[in-house]
Short mmCIF file of C-alpha atoms in Angstrom, two decimals:
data_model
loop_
_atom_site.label_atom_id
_atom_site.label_comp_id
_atom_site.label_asym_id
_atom_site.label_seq_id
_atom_site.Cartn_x
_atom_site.Cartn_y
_atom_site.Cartn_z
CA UNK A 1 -89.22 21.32 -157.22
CA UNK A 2 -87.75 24.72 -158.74
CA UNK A 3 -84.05 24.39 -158.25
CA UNK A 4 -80.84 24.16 -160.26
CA UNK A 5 -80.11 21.18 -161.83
CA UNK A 6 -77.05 20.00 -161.01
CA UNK A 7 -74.52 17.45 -161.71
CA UNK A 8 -74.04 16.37 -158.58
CA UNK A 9 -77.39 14.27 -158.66
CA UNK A 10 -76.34 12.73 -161.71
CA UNK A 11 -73.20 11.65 -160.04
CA UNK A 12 -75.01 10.23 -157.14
CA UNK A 13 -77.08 8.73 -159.74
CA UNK A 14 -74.24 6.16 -161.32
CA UNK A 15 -73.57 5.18 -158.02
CA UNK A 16 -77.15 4.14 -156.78
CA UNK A 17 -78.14 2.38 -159.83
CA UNK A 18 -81.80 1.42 -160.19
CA UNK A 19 -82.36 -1.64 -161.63
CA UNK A 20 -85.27 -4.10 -161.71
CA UNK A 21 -83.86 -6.00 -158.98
CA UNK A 22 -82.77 -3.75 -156.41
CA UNK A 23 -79.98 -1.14 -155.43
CA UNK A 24 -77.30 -1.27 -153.25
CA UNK A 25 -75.80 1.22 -151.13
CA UNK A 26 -71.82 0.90 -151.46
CA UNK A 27 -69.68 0.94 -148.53
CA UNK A 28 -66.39 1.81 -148.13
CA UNK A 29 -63.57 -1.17 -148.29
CA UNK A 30 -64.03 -3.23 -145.12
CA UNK A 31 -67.60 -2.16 -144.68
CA UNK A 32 -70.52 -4.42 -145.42
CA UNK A 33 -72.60 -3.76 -148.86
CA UNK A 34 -76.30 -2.85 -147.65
CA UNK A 35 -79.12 -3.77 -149.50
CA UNK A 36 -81.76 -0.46 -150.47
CA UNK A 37 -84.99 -0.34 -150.95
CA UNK A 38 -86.01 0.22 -154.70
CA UNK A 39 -89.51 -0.99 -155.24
CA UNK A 40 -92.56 -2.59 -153.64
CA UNK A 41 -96.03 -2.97 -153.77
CA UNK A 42 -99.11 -1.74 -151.17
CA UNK A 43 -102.72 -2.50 -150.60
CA UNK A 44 -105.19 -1.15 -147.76
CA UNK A 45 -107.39 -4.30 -145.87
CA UNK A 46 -108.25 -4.13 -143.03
CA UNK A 47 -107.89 -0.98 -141.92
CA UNK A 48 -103.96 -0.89 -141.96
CA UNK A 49 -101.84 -0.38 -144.64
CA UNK A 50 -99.78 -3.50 -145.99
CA UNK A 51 -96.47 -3.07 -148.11
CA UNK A 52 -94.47 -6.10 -149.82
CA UNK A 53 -90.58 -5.47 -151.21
CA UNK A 54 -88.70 -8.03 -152.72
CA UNK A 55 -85.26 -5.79 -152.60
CA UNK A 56 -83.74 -7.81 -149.53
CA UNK A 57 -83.50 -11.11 -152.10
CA UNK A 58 -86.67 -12.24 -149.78
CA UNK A 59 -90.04 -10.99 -149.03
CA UNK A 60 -90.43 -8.51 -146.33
CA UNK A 61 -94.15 -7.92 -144.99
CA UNK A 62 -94.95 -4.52 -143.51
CA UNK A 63 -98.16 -2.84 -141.49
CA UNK A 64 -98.50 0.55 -141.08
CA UNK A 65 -100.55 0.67 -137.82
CA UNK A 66 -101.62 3.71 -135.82
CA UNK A 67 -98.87 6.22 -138.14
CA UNK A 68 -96.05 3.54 -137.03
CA UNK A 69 -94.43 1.09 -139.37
CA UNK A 70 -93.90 -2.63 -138.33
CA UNK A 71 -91.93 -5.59 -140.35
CA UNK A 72 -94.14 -8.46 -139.89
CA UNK A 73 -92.98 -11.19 -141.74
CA UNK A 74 -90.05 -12.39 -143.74
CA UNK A 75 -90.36 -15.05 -146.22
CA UNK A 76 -87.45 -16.80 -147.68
CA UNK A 77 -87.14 -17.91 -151.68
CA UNK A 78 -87.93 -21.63 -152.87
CA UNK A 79 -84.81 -23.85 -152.68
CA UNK A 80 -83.90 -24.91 -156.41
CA UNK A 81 -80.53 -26.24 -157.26
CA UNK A 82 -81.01 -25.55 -161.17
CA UNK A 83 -81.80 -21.98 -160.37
CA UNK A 84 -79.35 -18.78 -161.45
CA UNK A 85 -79.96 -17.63 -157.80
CA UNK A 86 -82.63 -17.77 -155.02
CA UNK A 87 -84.59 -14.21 -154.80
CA UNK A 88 -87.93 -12.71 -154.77
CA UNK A 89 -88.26 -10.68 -158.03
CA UNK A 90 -91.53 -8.80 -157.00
CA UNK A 91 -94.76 -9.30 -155.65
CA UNK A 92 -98.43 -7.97 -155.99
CA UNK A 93 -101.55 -7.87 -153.62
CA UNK A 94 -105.16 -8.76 -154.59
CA UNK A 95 -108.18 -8.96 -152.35
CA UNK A 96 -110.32 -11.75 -153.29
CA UNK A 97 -113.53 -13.11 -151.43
CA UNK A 98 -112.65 -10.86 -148.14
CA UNK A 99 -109.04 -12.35 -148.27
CA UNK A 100 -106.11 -10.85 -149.14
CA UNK A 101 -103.12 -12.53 -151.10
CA UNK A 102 -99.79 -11.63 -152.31
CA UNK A 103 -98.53 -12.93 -155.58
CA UNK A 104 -94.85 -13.23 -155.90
CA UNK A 105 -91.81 -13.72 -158.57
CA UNK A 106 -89.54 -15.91 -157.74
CA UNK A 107 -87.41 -16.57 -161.11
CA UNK A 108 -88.72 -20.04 -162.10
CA UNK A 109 -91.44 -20.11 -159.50
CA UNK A 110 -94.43 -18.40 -158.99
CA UNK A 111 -96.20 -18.38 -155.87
CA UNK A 112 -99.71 -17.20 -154.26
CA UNK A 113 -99.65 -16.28 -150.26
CA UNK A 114 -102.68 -15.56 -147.83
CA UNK A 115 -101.47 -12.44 -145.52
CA UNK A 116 -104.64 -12.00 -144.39
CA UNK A 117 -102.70 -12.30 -141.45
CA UNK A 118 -99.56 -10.56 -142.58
CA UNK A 119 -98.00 -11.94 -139.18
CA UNK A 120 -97.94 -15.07 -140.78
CA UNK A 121 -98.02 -15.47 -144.26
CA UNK A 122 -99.23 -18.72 -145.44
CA UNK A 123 -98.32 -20.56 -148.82
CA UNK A 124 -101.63 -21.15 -151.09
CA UNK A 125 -100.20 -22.41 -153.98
CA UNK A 126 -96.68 -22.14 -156.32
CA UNK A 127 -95.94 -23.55 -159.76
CA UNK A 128 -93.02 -24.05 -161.33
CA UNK A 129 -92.18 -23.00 -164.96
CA UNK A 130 -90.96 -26.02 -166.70
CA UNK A 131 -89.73 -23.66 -170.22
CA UNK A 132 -86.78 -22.08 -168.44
CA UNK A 133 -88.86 -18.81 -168.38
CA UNK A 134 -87.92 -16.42 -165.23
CA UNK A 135 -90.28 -14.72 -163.54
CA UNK A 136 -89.40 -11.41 -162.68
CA UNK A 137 -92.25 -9.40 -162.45
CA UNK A 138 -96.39 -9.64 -161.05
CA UNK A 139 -99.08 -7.21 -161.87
CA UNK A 140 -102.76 -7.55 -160.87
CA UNK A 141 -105.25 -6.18 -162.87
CA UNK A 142 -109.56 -7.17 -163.13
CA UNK A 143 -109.83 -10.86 -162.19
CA UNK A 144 -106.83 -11.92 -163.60
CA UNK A 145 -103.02 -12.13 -162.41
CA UNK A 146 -100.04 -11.66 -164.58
CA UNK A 147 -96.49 -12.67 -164.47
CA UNK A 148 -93.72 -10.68 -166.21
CA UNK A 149 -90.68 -12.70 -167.68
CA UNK A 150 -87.91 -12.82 -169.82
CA UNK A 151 -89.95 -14.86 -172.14
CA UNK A 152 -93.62 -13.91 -172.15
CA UNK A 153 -96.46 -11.56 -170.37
CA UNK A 154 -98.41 -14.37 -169.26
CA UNK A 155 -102.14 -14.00 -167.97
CA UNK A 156 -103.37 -16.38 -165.09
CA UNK A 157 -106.87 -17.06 -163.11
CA UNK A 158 -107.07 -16.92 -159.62
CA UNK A 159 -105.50 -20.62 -159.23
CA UNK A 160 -102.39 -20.10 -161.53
CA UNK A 161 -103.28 -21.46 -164.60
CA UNK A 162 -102.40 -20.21 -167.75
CA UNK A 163 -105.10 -18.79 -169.81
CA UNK A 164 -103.36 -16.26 -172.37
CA UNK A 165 -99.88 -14.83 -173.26
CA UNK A 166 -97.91 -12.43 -175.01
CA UNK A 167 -94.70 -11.45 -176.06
CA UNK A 168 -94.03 -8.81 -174.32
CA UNK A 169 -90.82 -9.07 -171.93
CA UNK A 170 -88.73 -7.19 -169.09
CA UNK A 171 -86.21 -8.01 -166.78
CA UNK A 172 -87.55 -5.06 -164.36
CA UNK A 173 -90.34 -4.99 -162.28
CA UNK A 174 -93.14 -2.20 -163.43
CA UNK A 175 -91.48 -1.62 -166.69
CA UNK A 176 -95.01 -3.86 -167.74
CA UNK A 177 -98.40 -2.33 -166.49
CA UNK A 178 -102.13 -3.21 -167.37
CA UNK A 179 -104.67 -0.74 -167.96
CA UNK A 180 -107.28 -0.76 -165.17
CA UNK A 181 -109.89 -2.92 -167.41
CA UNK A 182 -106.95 -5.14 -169.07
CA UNK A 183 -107.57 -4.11 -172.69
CA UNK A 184 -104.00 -2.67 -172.94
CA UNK A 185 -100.31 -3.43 -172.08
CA UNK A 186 -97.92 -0.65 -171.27
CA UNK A 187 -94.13 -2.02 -171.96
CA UNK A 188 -91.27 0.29 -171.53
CA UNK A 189 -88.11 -1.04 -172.97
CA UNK A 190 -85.22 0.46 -174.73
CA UNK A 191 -86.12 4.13 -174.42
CA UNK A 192 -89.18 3.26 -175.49
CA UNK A 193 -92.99 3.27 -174.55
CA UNK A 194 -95.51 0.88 -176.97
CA UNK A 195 -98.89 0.25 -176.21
CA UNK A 196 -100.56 -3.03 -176.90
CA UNK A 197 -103.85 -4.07 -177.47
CA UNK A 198 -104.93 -7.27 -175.85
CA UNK A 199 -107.50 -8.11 -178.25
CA UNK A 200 -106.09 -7.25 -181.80
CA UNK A 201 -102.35 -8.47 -179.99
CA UNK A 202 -100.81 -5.64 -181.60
CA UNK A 203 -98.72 -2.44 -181.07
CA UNK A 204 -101.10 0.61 -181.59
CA UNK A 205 -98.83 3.44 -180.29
CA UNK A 206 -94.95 3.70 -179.69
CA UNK A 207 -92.85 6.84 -178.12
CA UNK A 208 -89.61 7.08 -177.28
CA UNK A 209 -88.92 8.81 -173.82
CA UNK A 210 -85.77 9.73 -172.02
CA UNK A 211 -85.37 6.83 -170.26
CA UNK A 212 -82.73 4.93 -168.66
CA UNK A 213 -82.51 1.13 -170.11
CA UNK A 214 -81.25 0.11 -166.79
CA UNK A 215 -83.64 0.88 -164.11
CA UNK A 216 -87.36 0.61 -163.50
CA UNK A 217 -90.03 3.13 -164.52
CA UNK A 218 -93.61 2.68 -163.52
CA UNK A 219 -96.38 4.37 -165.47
CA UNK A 220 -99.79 4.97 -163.69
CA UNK A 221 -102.80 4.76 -166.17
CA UNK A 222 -105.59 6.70 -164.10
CA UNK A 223 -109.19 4.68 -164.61
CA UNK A 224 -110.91 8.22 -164.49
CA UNK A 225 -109.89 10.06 -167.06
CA UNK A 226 -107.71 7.21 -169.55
CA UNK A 227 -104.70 9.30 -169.48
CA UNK A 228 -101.48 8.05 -168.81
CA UNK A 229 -98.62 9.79 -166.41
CA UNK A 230 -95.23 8.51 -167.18
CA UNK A 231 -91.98 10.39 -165.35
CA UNK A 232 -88.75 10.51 -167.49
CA UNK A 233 -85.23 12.14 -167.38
CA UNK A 234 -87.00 15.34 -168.44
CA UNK A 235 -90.30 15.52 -166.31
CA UNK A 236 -93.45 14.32 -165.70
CA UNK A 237 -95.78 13.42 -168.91
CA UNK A 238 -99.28 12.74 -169.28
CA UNK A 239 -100.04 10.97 -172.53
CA UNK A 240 -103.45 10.07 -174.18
CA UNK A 241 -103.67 6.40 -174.94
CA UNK A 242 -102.53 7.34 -178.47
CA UNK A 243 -99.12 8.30 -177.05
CA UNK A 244 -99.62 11.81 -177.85
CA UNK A 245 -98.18 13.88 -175.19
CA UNK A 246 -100.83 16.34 -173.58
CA UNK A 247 -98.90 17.83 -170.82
CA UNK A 248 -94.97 18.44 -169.45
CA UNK A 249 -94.03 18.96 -165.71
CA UNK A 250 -90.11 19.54 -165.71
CA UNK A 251 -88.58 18.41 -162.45
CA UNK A 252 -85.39 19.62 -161.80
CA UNK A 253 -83.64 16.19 -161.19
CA UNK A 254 -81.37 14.17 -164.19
CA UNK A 255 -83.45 10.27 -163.61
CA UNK A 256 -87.41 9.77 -163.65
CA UNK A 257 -88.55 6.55 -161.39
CA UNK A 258 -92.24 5.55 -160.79
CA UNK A 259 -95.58 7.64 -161.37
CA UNK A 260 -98.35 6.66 -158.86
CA UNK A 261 -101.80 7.44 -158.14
CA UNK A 262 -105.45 6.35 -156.69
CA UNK A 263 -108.65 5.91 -158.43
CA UNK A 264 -110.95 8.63 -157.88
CA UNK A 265 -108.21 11.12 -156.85
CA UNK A 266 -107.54 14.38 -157.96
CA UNK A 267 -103.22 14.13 -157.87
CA UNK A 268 -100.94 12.15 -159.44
CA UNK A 269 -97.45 11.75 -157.51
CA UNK A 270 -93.79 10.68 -158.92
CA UNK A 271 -90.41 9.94 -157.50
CA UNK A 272 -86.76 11.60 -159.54
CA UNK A 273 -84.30 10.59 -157.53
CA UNK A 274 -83.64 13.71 -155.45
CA UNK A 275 -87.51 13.40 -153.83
CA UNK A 276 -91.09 12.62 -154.47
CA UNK A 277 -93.57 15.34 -155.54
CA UNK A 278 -97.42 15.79 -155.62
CA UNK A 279 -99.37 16.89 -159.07
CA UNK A 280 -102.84 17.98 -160.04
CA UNK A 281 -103.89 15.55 -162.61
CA UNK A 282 -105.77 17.77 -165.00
CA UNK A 283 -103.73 21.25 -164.68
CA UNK A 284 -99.89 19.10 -163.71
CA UNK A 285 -99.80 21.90 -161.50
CA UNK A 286 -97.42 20.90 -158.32
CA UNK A 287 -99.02 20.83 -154.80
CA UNK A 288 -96.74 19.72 -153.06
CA UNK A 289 -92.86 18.12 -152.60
CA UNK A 290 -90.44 16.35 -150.23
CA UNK A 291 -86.72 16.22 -150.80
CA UNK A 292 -85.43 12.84 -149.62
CA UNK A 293 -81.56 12.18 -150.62
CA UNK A 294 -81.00 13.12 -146.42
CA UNK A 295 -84.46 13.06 -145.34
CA UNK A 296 -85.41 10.97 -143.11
CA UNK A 297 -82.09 9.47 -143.84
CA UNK A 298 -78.81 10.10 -145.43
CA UNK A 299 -78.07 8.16 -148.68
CA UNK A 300 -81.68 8.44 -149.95
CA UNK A 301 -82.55 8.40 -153.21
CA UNK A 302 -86.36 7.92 -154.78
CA UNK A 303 -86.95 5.33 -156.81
CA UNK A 304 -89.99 3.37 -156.34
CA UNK A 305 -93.52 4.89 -155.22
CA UNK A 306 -97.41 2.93 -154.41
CA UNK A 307 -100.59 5.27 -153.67
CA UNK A 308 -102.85 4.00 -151.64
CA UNK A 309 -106.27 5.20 -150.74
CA UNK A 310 -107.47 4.78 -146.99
CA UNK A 311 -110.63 6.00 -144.85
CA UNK A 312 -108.04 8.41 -143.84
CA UNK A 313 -107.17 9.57 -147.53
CA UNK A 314 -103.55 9.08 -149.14
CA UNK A 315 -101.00 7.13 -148.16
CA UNK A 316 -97.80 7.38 -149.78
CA UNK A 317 -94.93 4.66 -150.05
CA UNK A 318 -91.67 5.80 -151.18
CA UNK A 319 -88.52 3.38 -151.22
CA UNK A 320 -85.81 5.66 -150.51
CA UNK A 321 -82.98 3.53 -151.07
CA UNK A 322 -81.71 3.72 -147.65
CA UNK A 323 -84.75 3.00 -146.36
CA UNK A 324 -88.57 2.70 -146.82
CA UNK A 325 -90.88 5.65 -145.74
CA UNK A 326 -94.41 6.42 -145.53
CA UNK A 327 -96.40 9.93 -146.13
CA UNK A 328 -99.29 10.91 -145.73
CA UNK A 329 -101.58 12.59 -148.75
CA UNK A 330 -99.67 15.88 -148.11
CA UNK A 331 -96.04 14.17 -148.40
CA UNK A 332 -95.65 14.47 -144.29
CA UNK A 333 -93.64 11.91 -143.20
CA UNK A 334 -95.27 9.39 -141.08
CA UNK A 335 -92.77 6.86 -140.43
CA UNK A 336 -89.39 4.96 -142.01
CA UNK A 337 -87.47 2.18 -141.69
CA UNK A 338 -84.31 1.26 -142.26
CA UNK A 339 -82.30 -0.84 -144.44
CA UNK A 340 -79.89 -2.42 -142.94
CA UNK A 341 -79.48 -6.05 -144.11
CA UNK A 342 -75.85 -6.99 -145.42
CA UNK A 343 -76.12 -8.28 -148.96
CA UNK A 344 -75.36 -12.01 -147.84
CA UNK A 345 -76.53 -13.60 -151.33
CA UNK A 346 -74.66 -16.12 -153.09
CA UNK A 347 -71.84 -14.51 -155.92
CA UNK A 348 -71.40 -17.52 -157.60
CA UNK A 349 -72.99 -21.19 -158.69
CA UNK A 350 -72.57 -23.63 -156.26
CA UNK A 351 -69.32 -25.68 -157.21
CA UNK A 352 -67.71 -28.68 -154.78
CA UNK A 353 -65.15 -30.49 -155.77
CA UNK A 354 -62.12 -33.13 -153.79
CA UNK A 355 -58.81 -33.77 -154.18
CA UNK A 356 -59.83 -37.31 -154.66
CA UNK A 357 -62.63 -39.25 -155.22
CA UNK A 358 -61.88 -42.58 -153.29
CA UNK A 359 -59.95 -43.60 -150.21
CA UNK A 360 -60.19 -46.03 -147.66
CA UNK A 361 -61.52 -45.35 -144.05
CA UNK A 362 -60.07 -43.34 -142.58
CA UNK A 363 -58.18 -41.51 -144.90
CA UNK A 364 -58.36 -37.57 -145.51
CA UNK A 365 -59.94 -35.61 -147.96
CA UNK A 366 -59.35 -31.71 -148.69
CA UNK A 367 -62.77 -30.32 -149.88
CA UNK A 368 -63.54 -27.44 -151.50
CA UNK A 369 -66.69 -25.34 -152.56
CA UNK A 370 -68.48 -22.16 -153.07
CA UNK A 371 -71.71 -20.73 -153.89
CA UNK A 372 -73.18 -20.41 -150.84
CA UNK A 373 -74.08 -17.52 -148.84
CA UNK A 374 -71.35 -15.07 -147.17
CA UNK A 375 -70.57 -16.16 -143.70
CA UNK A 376 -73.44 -19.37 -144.13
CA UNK A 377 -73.52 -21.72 -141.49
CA UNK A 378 -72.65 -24.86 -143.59
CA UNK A 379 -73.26 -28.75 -142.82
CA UNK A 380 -70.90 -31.20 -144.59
CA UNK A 381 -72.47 -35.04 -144.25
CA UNK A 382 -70.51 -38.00 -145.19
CA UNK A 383 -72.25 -41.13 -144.35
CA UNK A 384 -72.46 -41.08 -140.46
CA UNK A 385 -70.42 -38.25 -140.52
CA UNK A 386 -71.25 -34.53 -139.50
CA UNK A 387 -69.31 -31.63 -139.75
CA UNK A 388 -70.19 -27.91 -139.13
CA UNK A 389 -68.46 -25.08 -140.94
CA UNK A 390 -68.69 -21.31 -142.27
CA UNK A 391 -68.64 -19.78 -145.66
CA UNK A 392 -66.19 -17.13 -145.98
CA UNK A 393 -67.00 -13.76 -147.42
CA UNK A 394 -67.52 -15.05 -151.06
CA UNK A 395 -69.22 -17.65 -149.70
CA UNK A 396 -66.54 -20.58 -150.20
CA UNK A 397 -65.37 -22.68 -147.80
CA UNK A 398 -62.35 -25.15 -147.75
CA UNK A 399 -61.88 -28.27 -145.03
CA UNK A 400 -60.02 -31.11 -144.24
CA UNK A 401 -62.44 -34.10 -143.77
CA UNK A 402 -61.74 -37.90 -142.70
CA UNK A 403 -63.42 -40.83 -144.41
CA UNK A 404 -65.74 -42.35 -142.13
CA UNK A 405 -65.81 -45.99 -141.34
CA UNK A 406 -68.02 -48.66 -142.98
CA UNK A 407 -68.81 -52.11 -142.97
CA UNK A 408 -68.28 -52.98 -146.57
CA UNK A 409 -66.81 -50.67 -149.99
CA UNK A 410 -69.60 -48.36 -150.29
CA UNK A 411 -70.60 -45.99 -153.22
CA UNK A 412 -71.67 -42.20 -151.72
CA UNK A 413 -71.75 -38.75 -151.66
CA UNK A 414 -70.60 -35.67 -149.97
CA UNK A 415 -73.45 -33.84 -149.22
CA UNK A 416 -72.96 -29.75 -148.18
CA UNK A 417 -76.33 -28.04 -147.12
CA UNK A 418 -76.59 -24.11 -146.60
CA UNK A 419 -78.55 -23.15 -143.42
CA UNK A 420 -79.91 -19.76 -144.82
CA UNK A 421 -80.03 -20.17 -148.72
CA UNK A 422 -81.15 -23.63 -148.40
CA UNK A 423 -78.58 -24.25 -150.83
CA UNK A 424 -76.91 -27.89 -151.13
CA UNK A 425 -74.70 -29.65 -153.50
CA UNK A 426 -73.84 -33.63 -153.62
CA UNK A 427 -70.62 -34.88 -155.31
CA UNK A 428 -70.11 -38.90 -155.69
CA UNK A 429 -67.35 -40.72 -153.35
CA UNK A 430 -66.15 -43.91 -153.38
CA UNK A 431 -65.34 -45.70 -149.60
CA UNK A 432 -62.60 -48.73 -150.33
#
């Protein structure tokens, strides 16, 4: 990309933050937020391309099949009522005896799915993390899984037990990578990049970068040749496992995102915000680009990138922010699609409280709550009665009920359920 920099992109920048979690594209007052595409994972089985993004607070399950894209499956979060919020934090793929699975973060769970069939993803297996970690990140690497957390880097077996950790720690997806063998751990934090070393458990190289402490950077450690490709505010980088810096690509944009790549391959590719661009690997020569901030949508902005080899060659996955697109080897588009679920999630903790706490039959009750989801069907039930109510648009609610009859005084509750979140809060009520 050999244009001006300019100021502009850092402007758009601010307002499309990048963060481990997502981004959101703002709308004006009395428009709906939408929620963008940041980051994802993608694996080749089966002939067809498969791609898994977490950025809609849920899994989404994509094919690429015959150069068209297709959403096949969505697959909603774990209910937990002790949990900050319901999401999907990330999710990995991993072939294993023919089959392929998706591992995925879901803050205190974490989860294995068969999408073998990814028309209908099936639950394997999910544990829960009794130590208050959060999960909020899975790589893949060997024979082993790992889950990224607040906490701990902790190493798994194919059945989700526990068989090592570390303290190494993110709160974005990708900002923790394995080497292709597992003997190292890549952690970018605070500016920062430090390699580990699995066996010894210590730090034998640290670099500071230009990097942004809020947002996501992925580094791609090529199995070939051992170097390391890391994209910051300045440019592409390609580092010996040392940290020394070999090599400088200057892109012309103000934010570095993800560096991706396939084993075997000759190119190295990396998103900056403004577009995605193709490298040689040995000479960081460019070969080719794609500017995306309007292409093949308005309000794009690159951020997260998977390489993924097929019979065919390349295939590149770029989430664009305002929507997810797919190139082949030579960065021609293939297909997109767009973003366009409202951000519906919960803004608070579930609260629900009463302007009383007893009554006698018959008597009224003005009940309040909040938590939910924005515009949730909701389902009030006291004792044999139902009621059926919305959320509003910060997902409260506030209704007049009447105290059912009953044979005798009766201790109960007030149960309201969430139809989407699976949310649901209880408070106690005495029936005189």
């Amino acid at each position: 990309m050999k244009l001006a920099k300019k100021n502009f992109f850092w402007f758009v920048a601010l307002f499309l933050l990048v963060s481990g979690l997502g981004v959101f594209i703002f709308a004006q007052p009395g428009q709906s937020r939408i929620r963008a595409y940041s980051h994802g994972k993608a694996a080749y089985y089966n002939g067809q391309v498969v791609i898994v993004t977490t950025n809609m607070s849920y899994a989404e399950f994509f094919v690429l099949e015959n150069g068209y894209l297709r959403r096949t499956a969505v697959i909603q979060p774990q209910p937990d009522r002790w949990s900050r919020e319901l999401n999907f934090f990330d999710a990995d793929f991993n072939v294993e005896n023919g089959r392929l699975y998706a591992y995925t973060a879901e803050g205190r769970y974490f989860s294995k799915y068969d999408v073998s069939n990814p028309d209908n993803p099936i639950l394997v297996k999910s544990v829960k993390d009794n130590s208050w970690d959060w999960f909020t990140g899975v790589e893949i690497f060997g024979r082993y899984v790992a889950t990224v957390s607040n906490k701990w880097t902790k190493i798994y077996n194919y059945d989700l037990m526990v068989i090592d950790a570390y303290e190494v720690k993110s709160p974005h997806p990708d900002n923790v990578k394995f080497s292709p063998n597992g003997d190292q751990i890549f952690q970018i934090a605070d500016g920062q990049l430090k390699i580990y070393n699995r066996r010894d458990r210590q730090v034998t190289a640290a670099r500071d970068f230009l990097l942004e402490d809020y947002q996501k950077n992925a580094i791609y450690n090529d199995s070939l040749n051992g170097a390391l490709y890391l994209v910051d505010n300045e440019g592409l980088k390609k580092l010996s496992l040392d940290g020394r810096i070999d090599k400088i690509f200057y892109h012309t944009s103000n934010l570095g995102y993800d560096a991706a790549g396939t084993a075997g391959s000759p190119y190295v590719y990396f998103s900056d915000g403004i577009g995605v661009v193709k490298m040689n690997k040995n000479t960081m020569e460019p070969v080719a680009w794609e500017y995306t901030t309007t292409a093949p949508l308005d309000n794009g902005w690159a951020a997260g990138l998977e390489a993924v080899m097929t019979d065919q060659g390349e295939i590149i996955v770029l989430f664009n922010s305002s929507c997810l697109a797919v190139y082949d080897g030579n960065l021609r588009l293939l297909d997109y699609f767009a973003s366009s679920e409202e951000d519906l999630r919960p803004a608070e903790g579930l609260f629900l409280k009463t302007d009383k706490n007893r009554s006698a039959a018959g008597g009224q009750i003005f009940l309040r709550g909040g938590g939910f989801g924005i515009r949730e069907p909701l389902t009030i039930k006291f004792e044999s009665s139902i009621t059926k109510i919305y959320s509003d648009e910060q997902g409260r609610f506030n209704e007049i009920i009447t105290v059912p009859v009953v044979e005798k005084p009766l201790a109960t509750e007030i149960k309201v359920s969430g139809a989407d979140s699976r949310l649901h809060y209880s408070l106690g009520f005495f029936i005189e």
